[in-house]
XYZ file of C-alpha atoms in Angstrom:
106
model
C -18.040 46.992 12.560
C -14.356 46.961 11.787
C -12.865 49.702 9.527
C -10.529 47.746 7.127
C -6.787 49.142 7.094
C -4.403 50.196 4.010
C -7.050 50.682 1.189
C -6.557 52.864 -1.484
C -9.182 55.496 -2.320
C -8.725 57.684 -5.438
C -11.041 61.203 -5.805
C -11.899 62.156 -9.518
C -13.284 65.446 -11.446
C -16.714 65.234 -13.084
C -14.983 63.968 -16.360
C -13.250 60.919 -14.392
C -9.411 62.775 -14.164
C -8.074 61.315 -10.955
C -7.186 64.915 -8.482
C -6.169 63.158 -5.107
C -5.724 59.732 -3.431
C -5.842 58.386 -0.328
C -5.071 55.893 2.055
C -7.597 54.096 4.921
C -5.678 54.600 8.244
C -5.714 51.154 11.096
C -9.305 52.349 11.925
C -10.298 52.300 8.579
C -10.949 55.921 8.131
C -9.550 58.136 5.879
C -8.888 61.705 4.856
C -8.168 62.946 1.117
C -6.838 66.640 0.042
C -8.561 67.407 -3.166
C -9.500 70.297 -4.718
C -13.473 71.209 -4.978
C -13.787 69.629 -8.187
C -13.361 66.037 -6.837
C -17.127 65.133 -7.813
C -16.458 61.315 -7.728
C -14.649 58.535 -5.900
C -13.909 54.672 -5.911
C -11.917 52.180 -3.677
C -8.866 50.970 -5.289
C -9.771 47.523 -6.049
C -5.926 46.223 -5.944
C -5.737 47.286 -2.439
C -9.049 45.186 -0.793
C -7.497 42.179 0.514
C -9.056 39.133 -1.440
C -8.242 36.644 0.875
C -10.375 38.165 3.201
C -13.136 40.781 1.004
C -14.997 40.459 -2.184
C -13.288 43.214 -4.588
C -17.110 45.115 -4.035
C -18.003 48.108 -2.477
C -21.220 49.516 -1.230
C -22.019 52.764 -0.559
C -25.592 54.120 0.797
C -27.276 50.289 0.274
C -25.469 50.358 -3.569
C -22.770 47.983 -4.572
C -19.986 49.232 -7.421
C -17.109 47.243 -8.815
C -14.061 49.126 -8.089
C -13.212 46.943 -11.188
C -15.296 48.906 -13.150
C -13.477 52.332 -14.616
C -16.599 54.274 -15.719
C -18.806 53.479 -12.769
C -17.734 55.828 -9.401
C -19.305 56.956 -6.666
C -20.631 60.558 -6.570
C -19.186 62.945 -3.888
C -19.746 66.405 -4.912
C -20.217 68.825 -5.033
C -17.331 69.822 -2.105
C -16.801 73.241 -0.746
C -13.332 74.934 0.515
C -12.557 72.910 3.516
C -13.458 70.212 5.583
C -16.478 68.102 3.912
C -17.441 65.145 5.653
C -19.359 62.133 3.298
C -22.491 61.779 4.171
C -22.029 57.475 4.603
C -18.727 55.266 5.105
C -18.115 53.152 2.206
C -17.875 49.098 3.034
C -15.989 46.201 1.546
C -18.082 43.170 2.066
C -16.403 40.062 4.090
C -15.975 36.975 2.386
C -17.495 34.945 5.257
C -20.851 36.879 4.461
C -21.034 35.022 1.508
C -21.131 36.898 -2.240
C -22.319 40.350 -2.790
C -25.030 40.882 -5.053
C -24.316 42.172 -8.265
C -23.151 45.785 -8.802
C -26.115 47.877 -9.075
C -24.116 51.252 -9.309
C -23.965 52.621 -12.789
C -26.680 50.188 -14.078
């Protein structure tokens, strides 16, 4: 698959305080400095192009709604240094047809 360019990824404590952003590179990765209490994080649903993506992101077989302000997806807990994510988080294409609904935070 493609990695999806220019989206916006904010990190957040435990007690949802944003502590870093980010920004997907061409290839769709990305890279945040944050301090070891970023617990939490969510795709910055302004950023997903909806001409192209549903405003939906799923992350280990879960959907969220970046629209959704007390639904994220957990992180922690990070260590000093580098701390890869376990899965890559995906913006479904419209031509797929309609995500389910969000069944993050349910």
């Amino acid at each position: 698959t493609n990695g999806i360019p220019h989206v916006g990824v904010d990190f957040f404590d435990s007690i949802g305080t944003l502590v870093g952003s980010a920004r997907t590179m061409p290839d769709g990765t990305f890279s945040g400095h944050v301090p070891t209490s970023a617990a939490l994080m969510m795709l910055q649903g302004g950023s997903i192009r909806t001409s192209l993506y549903y405003v939906d992101v799923y992350w280990q077989g879960i959907h969220y709604s970046p629209l959704d302000a007390t639904c994220r997806i957990a992180i922690g807990p990070l260590t000093a240094g580098d701390n890869p994510l376990p899965a890559t988080p995906g913006i479904p294409l419209k031509t797929g047809g309609p995500p389910p609904p969000p069944s993050g935070c349910s």
